[in-house]
Short mmCIF file of C-alpha atoms and ligand atoms in Angstrom, two decimals:
data_model
loop_
_atom_site.label_atom_id
_atom_site.label_comp_id
_atom_site.label_asym_id
_atom_site.label_seq_id
_atom_site.Cartn_x
_atom_site.Cartn_y
_atom_site.Cartn_z
CA MET A 1 0.00 0.00 0.00
CA LEU A 2 1.41 3.37 -1.02
CA ILE A 3 0.20 6.33 1.04
CA ALA A 4 1.62 9.85 0.98
CA GLY A 5 4.68 8.55 -0.87
CA LYS A 6 5.36 5.93 1.80
CA ASN A 7 5.19 2.22 1.13
CA PHE A 8 3.42 0.11 3.76
CA LYS A 9 3.90 -3.65 4.08
CA ASN A 10 0.21 -4.39 4.39
CA ASN A 11 -3.08 -2.56 4.09
CA LEU A 12 -4.36 -2.72 7.67
CA LEU A 13 -5.00 0.29 9.91
CA LEU A 14 -6.25 0.54 13.48
CA ALA A 15 -9.11 3.06 13.78
CA PRO A 16 -9.19 5.98 16.18
CA LEU A 17 -11.42 4.83 19.07
CA ALA A 18 -12.15 7.37 21.80
CA GLY A 19 -11.86 5.64 25.15
CA PHE A 20 -10.13 2.55 23.70
CA SER A 21 -7.18 3.32 21.41
CA ASP A 22 -4.68 3.90 24.19
CA VAL A 23 -0.96 3.49 23.55
CA GLY A 24 -0.87 -0.06 25.00
CA PHE A 25 -3.69 -1.20 22.74
CA ARG A 26 -2.08 0.47 19.73
CA VAL A 27 1.24 -1.28 20.41
CA VAL A 28 -0.45 -4.69 20.68
CA CYS A 29 -2.31 -4.06 17.40
CA SER A 30 0.97 -2.95 15.79
CA LEU A 31 2.73 -6.12 16.97
CA GLN A 32 -0.12 -8.09 15.39
CA GLY A 33 0.30 -6.32 12.05
CA ALA A 34 -1.53 -2.95 12.04
CA GLU A 35 0.68 -0.72 9.91
CA ILE A 36 -0.95 2.60 10.81
CA THR A 37 -2.40 3.40 14.22
CA PHE A 38 -4.53 6.41 15.15
CA SER A 39 -4.80 8.19 18.47
CA GLU A 40 -8.17 8.88 20.04
CA MET A 41 -9.71 12.10 18.70
CA LEU A 42 -7.96 15.11 20.27
CA SER A 43 -9.71 18.44 20.64
CA ALA A 44 -7.95 21.36 18.93
CA GLN A 45 -9.36 23.60 21.68
CA ALA A 46 -8.06 21.34 24.45
CA LEU A 47 -4.62 21.29 22.80
CA LYS A 48 -4.69 25.08 22.62
CA TYR A 49 -5.38 25.32 26.36
CA ASP A 50 -2.79 22.68 27.24
CA SER A 51 -5.30 20.24 28.75
CA LYS A 52 -3.57 17.54 30.81
CA LYS A 53 -6.29 14.99 29.97
CA THR A 54 -5.68 15.52 26.25
CA LYS A 55 -1.90 15.47 26.68
CA ASP A 56 -2.24 12.09 28.40
CA MET A 57 -3.77 10.79 25.18
CA THR A 58 -0.77 11.82 23.10
CA ILE A 59 1.69 9.26 24.47
CA VAL A 60 3.22 7.22 21.66
CA HIS A 61 5.55 4.21 21.53
CA ALA A 62 8.41 3.22 19.21
CA LYS A 63 6.72 -0.12 18.49
CA GLU A 64 3.91 1.69 16.66
CA LYS A 65 4.90 1.65 13.00
CA PHE A 66 3.21 4.81 11.70
CA LYS A 67 1.48 6.90 14.34
CA VAL A 68 -1.28 9.30 13.39
CA ALA A 69 -2.75 11.93 15.72
CA GLN A 70 -6.42 12.59 15.04
CA ILE A 71 -7.66 16.11 15.77
CA PHE A 72 -11.14 17.60 15.78
CA GLY A 73 -12.54 21.13 15.71
CA HIS A 74 -14.03 23.54 13.19
CA ASP A 75 -11.81 26.62 13.12
CA PRO A 76 -9.23 26.16 10.34
CA PHE A 77 -6.60 28.21 12.19
CA ASP A 78 -7.10 26.48 15.54
CA MET A 79 -6.85 23.18 13.69
CA ALA A 80 -3.62 24.33 12.00
CA ALA A 81 -2.22 25.39 15.39
CA ALA A 82 -3.19 22.00 16.83
CA ALA A 83 -1.34 20.20 14.02
CA LYS A 84 1.79 22.21 14.91
CA ASN A 85 1.43 21.72 18.67
CA GLU A 86 4.62 20.39 20.25
CA VAL A 87 2.76 17.54 22.01
CA LEU A 88 1.95 16.04 18.59
CA SER A 89 5.53 16.26 17.35
CA LYS A 90 6.16 12.52 17.90
CA PHE A 91 3.34 11.53 15.56
CA ASP A 92 4.05 10.72 11.90
CA GLY A 93 0.77 12.03 10.47
CA ILE A 94 -2.24 14.20 11.25
CA ASP A 95 -5.80 13.02 10.65
CA ILE A 96 -8.88 15.22 10.79
CA ASN A 97 -12.15 13.96 12.22
CA PHE A 98 -15.10 14.66 9.93
CA GLY A 99 -17.12 11.65 11.04
CA CYS A 100 -17.93 11.78 14.75
CA PRO A 101 -21.75 11.75 15.10
CA ALA A 102 -21.87 12.34 18.89
CA PRO A 103 -24.40 15.10 19.69
CA LYS A 104 -21.99 17.10 21.87
CA ILE A 105 -19.45 17.17 19.01
CA VAL A 106 -21.92 17.90 16.19
CA LYS A 107 -23.65 20.68 18.13
CA ASN A 108 -20.29 22.52 18.29
CA GLY A 109 -19.94 22.30 14.51
CA ASP A 110 -17.18 19.65 14.80
CA GLY A 111 -16.85 16.07 13.49
CA SER A 112 -19.60 15.04 11.07
CA ALA A 113 -21.26 18.50 11.25
CA LEU A 114 -18.59 19.55 8.73
CA LEU A 115 -20.03 17.14 6.14
CA LYS A 116 -22.74 19.80 5.72
CA ASP A 117 -20.20 22.56 4.99
CA LEU A 118 -17.78 21.18 2.43
CA PRO A 119 -16.04 24.52 1.67
CA LEU A 120 -15.15 24.77 5.38
CA LEU A 121 -14.08 21.11 5.44
CA SER A 122 -11.74 21.85 2.52
CA LYS A 123 -10.40 24.97 4.17
CA ILE A 124 -9.61 23.09 7.39
CA ILE A 125 -7.62 20.47 5.46
CA TYR A 126 -5.87 23.22 3.50
CA GLU A 127 -4.78 25.15 6.60
CA VAL A 128 -3.67 22.00 8.43
CA LYS A 129 -1.72 20.89 5.38
CA LYS A 130 -0.01 24.30 5.23
CA ALA A 131 0.93 24.06 8.90
CA THR A 132 2.75 20.71 8.76
CA THR A 133 5.09 18.72 6.57
CA LYS A 134 3.49 15.47 7.78
CA PRO A 135 0.89 13.60 5.72
CA VAL A 136 -2.60 14.95 6.41
CA SER A 137 -5.63 12.69 6.09
CA ALA A 138 -9.38 13.08 6.49
CA LYS A 139 -11.74 10.59 8.12
CA VAL A 140 -15.25 11.00 6.74
CA ARG A 141 -18.62 9.33 6.56
CA ILE A 142 -20.46 8.94 3.23
CA GLY A 143 -22.67 11.97 3.99
CA TYR A 144 -24.63 13.76 6.70
CA ASP A 145 -28.12 12.40 6.10
CA LYS A 146 -27.71 11.00 2.57
CA ASN A 147 -24.96 9.67 0.36
CA ASP A 148 -22.84 12.65 -0.74
CA ILE A 149 -19.54 10.82 -1.03
CA VAL A 150 -18.49 12.16 -4.44
CA ASN A 151 -18.67 15.78 -3.26
CA ILE A 152 -16.96 14.86 0.01
CA VAL A 153 -14.08 13.19 -1.83
CA ARG A 154 -13.73 16.26 -4.07
CA ALA A 155 -13.65 18.57 -1.03
CA CYS A 156 -10.92 16.46 0.60
CA GLU A 157 -8.88 16.47 -2.60
CA ASP A 158 -9.34 20.24 -3.00
CA GLY A 159 -8.05 20.79 0.53
CA GLY A 160 -4.95 18.74 -0.30
CA ALA A 161 -5.54 15.61 1.80
CA ASP A 162 -2.98 12.85 1.31
CA PHE A 163 -5.55 10.09 1.86
CA ILE A 164 -9.14 9.63 2.99
CA THR A 165 -10.76 7.08 5.23
CA VAL A 166 -14.42 6.46 4.44
CA HIS A 167 -16.68 4.96 7.10
CA GLY A 168 -19.53 3.64 4.96
CA ARG A 169 -22.41 5.17 6.92
CA THR A 170 -24.07 8.59 7.08
CA LYS A 171 -23.96 10.71 10.23
CA THR A 172 -27.68 10.10 10.72
CA GLN A 173 -27.14 6.33 10.69
CA GLY A 174 -24.76 6.53 13.63
CA TYR A 175 -23.63 2.93 14.01
CA SER A 176 -26.92 1.36 12.92
CA GLY A 177 -27.69 -0.53 9.72
CA PHE A 178 -25.07 -1.91 7.40
CA VAL A 179 -21.97 -0.32 5.98
CA ASP A 180 -22.56 0.90 2.39
CA LEU A 181 -19.84 -0.87 0.40
CA GLU A 182 -21.10 0.58 -2.89
CA ALA A 183 -20.57 4.12 -1.57
CA ILE A 184 -17.03 3.16 -0.51
CA ALA A 185 -16.39 1.67 -3.98
CA LEU A 186 -17.71 4.89 -5.53
CA ALA A 187 -15.37 6.96 -3.34
CA LYS A 188 -12.44 4.86 -4.55
CA SER A 189 -13.51 5.06 -8.19
CA VAL A 190 -13.65 8.87 -8.24
CA SER A 191 -10.69 9.61 -5.94
CA SER A 192 -7.24 10.67 -7.09
CA ILE A 193 -5.81 9.98 -3.61
CA PRO A 194 -5.72 6.67 -1.68
CA VAL A 195 -8.99 5.60 -0.05
CA ILE A 196 -9.18 3.50 3.11
CA GLY A 197 -12.40 1.55 3.62
CA ASN A 198 -13.90 1.36 7.10
CA GLY A 199 -16.89 -0.19 8.79
CA ASP A 200 -17.93 -3.57 10.19
CA VAL A 201 -14.74 -5.49 9.30
CA LYS A 202 -14.57 -8.19 11.95
CA ASP A 203 -13.51 -11.42 10.18
CA PHE A 204 -12.22 -12.83 6.86
CA LEU A 205 -15.56 -12.55 5.10
CA SER A 206 -16.16 -8.89 5.96
CA TYR A 207 -12.50 -8.14 5.16
CA LYS A 208 -12.82 -9.73 1.70
CA LYS A 209 -16.05 -7.78 1.09
CA MET A 210 -14.31 -4.52 1.98
CA LEU A 211 -11.38 -5.42 -0.31
CA SER A 212 -13.86 -6.04 -3.15
CA THR A 213 -14.52 -2.26 -3.20
CA ASN A 214 -10.94 -1.88 -4.49
CA VAL A 215 -9.86 0.33 -1.56
CA ASP A 216 -6.17 0.87 -0.88
CA GLY A 217 -6.42 -0.11 2.77
CA VAL A 218 -8.80 -1.35 5.43
CA MET A 219 -9.31 0.30 8.80
CA ILE A 220 -10.58 -1.80 11.70
CA GLY A 221 -12.13 -0.40 14.88
CA ARG A 222 -14.60 -2.44 16.92
CA GLY A 223 -13.35 -5.69 15.40
CA ALA A 224 -10.03 -5.15 17.16
CA VAL A 225 -11.42 -4.31 20.61
CA GLY A 226 -11.03 -7.46 22.72
CA ARG A 227 -9.42 -9.07 19.68
CA PRO A 228 -6.27 -7.12 18.69
CA TRP A 229 -4.94 -10.30 17.06
CA ILE A 230 -7.53 -9.82 14.27
CA PHE A 231 -4.72 -8.16 12.26
CA ALA A 232 -2.52 -11.28 12.42
CA GLU A 233 -5.54 -13.48 11.66
CA LEU A 234 -6.40 -11.49 8.52
CA LEU A 235 -2.76 -11.55 7.43
CA SER A 236 -2.56 -15.29 8.17
CA ASN A 237 0.35 -14.60 10.51
CA PRO A 238 0.95 -16.47 13.78
CA VAL A 239 -0.84 -14.79 16.69
CA GLY A 240 1.34 -16.15 19.48
CA ASN A 241 0.15 -16.40 23.06
CA ILE A 242 -2.97 -14.33 23.60
CA PHE A 243 -2.41 -13.84 27.30
CA ASP A 244 1.09 -12.48 26.59
CA LEU A 245 -0.60 -9.83 24.43
CA LEU A 246 -2.94 -8.85 27.26
CA ASN A 247 0.09 -8.51 29.52
CA ILE A 248 1.90 -6.30 27.01
CA HIS A 249 -1.21 -4.09 26.78
CA VAL A 250 -1.45 -3.74 30.58
CA ASP A 251 2.29 -3.51 31.38
CA LEU A 252 2.75 -0.71 28.88
CA LEU A 253 -0.11 1.31 30.30
CA ARG A 254 1.23 0.75 33.81
CA THR A 255 4.45 2.53 32.83
CA TYR A 256 2.49 5.69 31.97
CA TYR A 257 -0.68 5.90 34.05
CA PRO A 258 -1.47 5.65 37.78
CA GLU A 259 -2.79 2.28 38.99
CA LYS A 260 -5.98 3.72 40.49
CA TRP A 261 -7.05 5.36 37.24
CA LEU A 262 -5.96 2.35 35.20
CA THR A 263 -7.99 -0.08 37.34
CA LEU A 264 -11.19 1.68 36.27
CA TYR A 265 -10.04 2.42 32.73
CA LEU A 266 -9.07 -1.17 31.94
CA ARG A 267 -12.43 -2.65 32.97
CA LYS A 268 -13.93 -2.06 29.52
CA HIS A 269 -10.93 -3.60 27.73
CA PHE A 270 -11.04 -6.59 30.10
CA LEU A 271 -14.76 -7.01 29.44
CA ALA A 272 -14.12 -6.90 25.71
CA TYR A 273 -11.44 -9.60 26.05
CA ALA A 274 -13.85 -11.63 28.21
CA ASN A 275 -16.56 -11.33 25.55
CA THR A 276 -14.16 -12.64 22.94
CA PHE A 277 -13.32 -15.57 25.23
CA ASN A 278 -17.07 -16.25 25.68
CA ALA A 279 -16.60 -15.88 29.42
CA LYS A 280 -19.51 -16.65 31.75
CA SER A 281 -21.65 -13.79 33.04
CA ASP A 282 -20.25 -14.15 36.60
CA THR A 283 -16.77 -13.58 35.22
CA LYS A 284 -17.90 -10.50 33.30
CA LYS A 285 -19.66 -9.15 36.37
CA PHE A 286 -16.44 -9.53 38.36
CA LEU A 287 -14.38 -7.80 35.69
CA SER A 288 -16.79 -4.89 35.36
CA THR A 289 -16.46 -4.01 39.06
CA SER A 290 -12.94 -5.29 39.76
CA GLN A 291 -10.72 -3.24 42.05
CA SER A 292 -7.55 -5.12 41.08
CA ILE A 293 -5.89 -5.36 37.70
CA ASP A 294 -3.89 -8.41 38.80
CA GLU A 295 -7.02 -10.27 39.94
CA SER A 296 -8.69 -9.49 36.60
CA LEU A 297 -5.64 -10.70 34.71
CA LYS A 298 -5.65 -13.97 36.67
CA ILE A 299 -9.23 -14.62 35.61
CA LEU A 300 -8.58 -13.64 32.01
CA LYS A 301 -5.57 -15.96 31.91
CA ALA A 302 -7.78 -18.91 32.85
CA GLU A 303 -10.44 -17.85 30.31
CA SER A 304 -7.91 -17.38 27.50
CA LYS A 305 -6.83 -21.03 27.81
CA HIS A 306 -10.23 -22.22 26.55
CA PHE A 307 -10.14 -19.89 23.57
CA ASP A 308 -9.25 -21.13 20.10
CA ILE A 309 -8.01 -18.81 17.39
CA PHE A 310 -9.47 -19.67 14.03
C1 FMN B 1 -16.11 3.54 21.07
C2 FMN B 1 -15.83 4.21 19.76
C3 FMN B 1 -15.01 5.31 19.72
C4 FMN B 1 -14.73 5.94 18.50
N1 FMN B 1 -13.90 7.01 18.49
C5 FMN B 1 -13.58 7.60 17.30
C6 FMN B 1 -12.66 8.68 17.25
O1 FMN B 1 -12.09 9.11 18.26
N2 FMN B 1 -12.41 9.22 16.02
C7 FMN B 1 -12.99 8.75 14.87
O2 FMN B 1 -12.73 9.27 13.78
N3 FMN B 1 -13.84 7.71 14.90
C8 FMN B 1 -14.14 7.14 16.08
N4 FMN B 1 -14.97 6.06 16.10
C9 FMN B 1 -15.41 5.48 14.82
C10 FMN B 1 -14.45 4.37 14.38
O3 FMN B 1 -13.16 4.89 14.15
C11 FMN B 1 -14.94 3.68 13.10
O4 FMN B 1 -15.03 4.62 12.08
C12 FMN B 1 -16.31 3.02 13.30
O5 FMN B 1 -16.40 2.35 14.53
C13 FMN B 1 -16.60 2.03 12.15
O6 FMN B 1 -15.58 1.09 12.06
P1 FMN B 1 -15.66 -0.37 12.77
O7 FMN B 1 -16.96 -1.01 12.33
O8 FMN B 1 -14.44 -1.10 12.29
O9 FMN B 1 -15.67 -0.12 14.25
C14 FMN B 1 -15.29 5.45 17.30
C15 FMN B 1 -16.13 4.34 17.36
C16 FMN B 1 -16.40 3.71 18.56
C17 FMN B 1 -17.29 2.49 18.57
#
């Protein structure tokens, strides 16, 4: 896969996932084959005001192969300043969020609200591109309330984006219904820049369907939560010991974040792993209220032994 003049070994990307794509998770996905990893969405306003919470989300690791910081906002100059912010200097690329459908984001004119104002969307990309020498990408949906992907692709190209990721749903759809593979194929057919397909890839079949749209790469989000080895599975590479991966995820986070915070934070990742292992409801109940990371790990270790990778 060739993106922004750089050759990647495979075509798999880990999606930005607010509340999930922490540095430990990104490293585990990278070890399993994800070539490009995205940070959680970072507010341009929060970066401007030096927010500690946002800074904590900008930790990166050398084991990530190509690290992209995703920013959101609606003021082209604030977005350009965010792209230049020192705390993002360790990232290899800047991505702009034009897809988030969350009401609190849209009501501010950020995320998918910009799909309704394509000249502004273009201008944001243009100013960000001017502010950095790093590749700049745009993550979009196929439209706000209807399929408008051709105009969206044009607006991204006009702004100077190096590549686009298309989540095959409208803003109005949220996460409901099915991903529109035809709209993704259309985006690819009209685009002069690489197109990454995104949405509902969770196994070989859905991966093959996404590849049938002719996209340059495939981004995986929810399919990797609780199953970061999905990248190795799709690449037909050995996964290794699953519990070792869980330990890498946790140990890495422990080097950066306080135990008390991490104990609460990790519950949702542990639950996701437990779901993948088909753990019993008692186990999941324990994990969702656990006060000890080590106790949770002990239980997950036992559960992981019954789990077969396909
Ligand atoms: C919990 C959660 C958090 C997300 N956070 C972000 C985000 O920060 N930035 C973004 O562009 N998309 C975000 N998304 C959307 C995903 O990146 C992706 O586009 C979407 O989930 C569809 O892909 P999937 O079916 O592979 O998950 C999020 C989705 C979920 C479920």
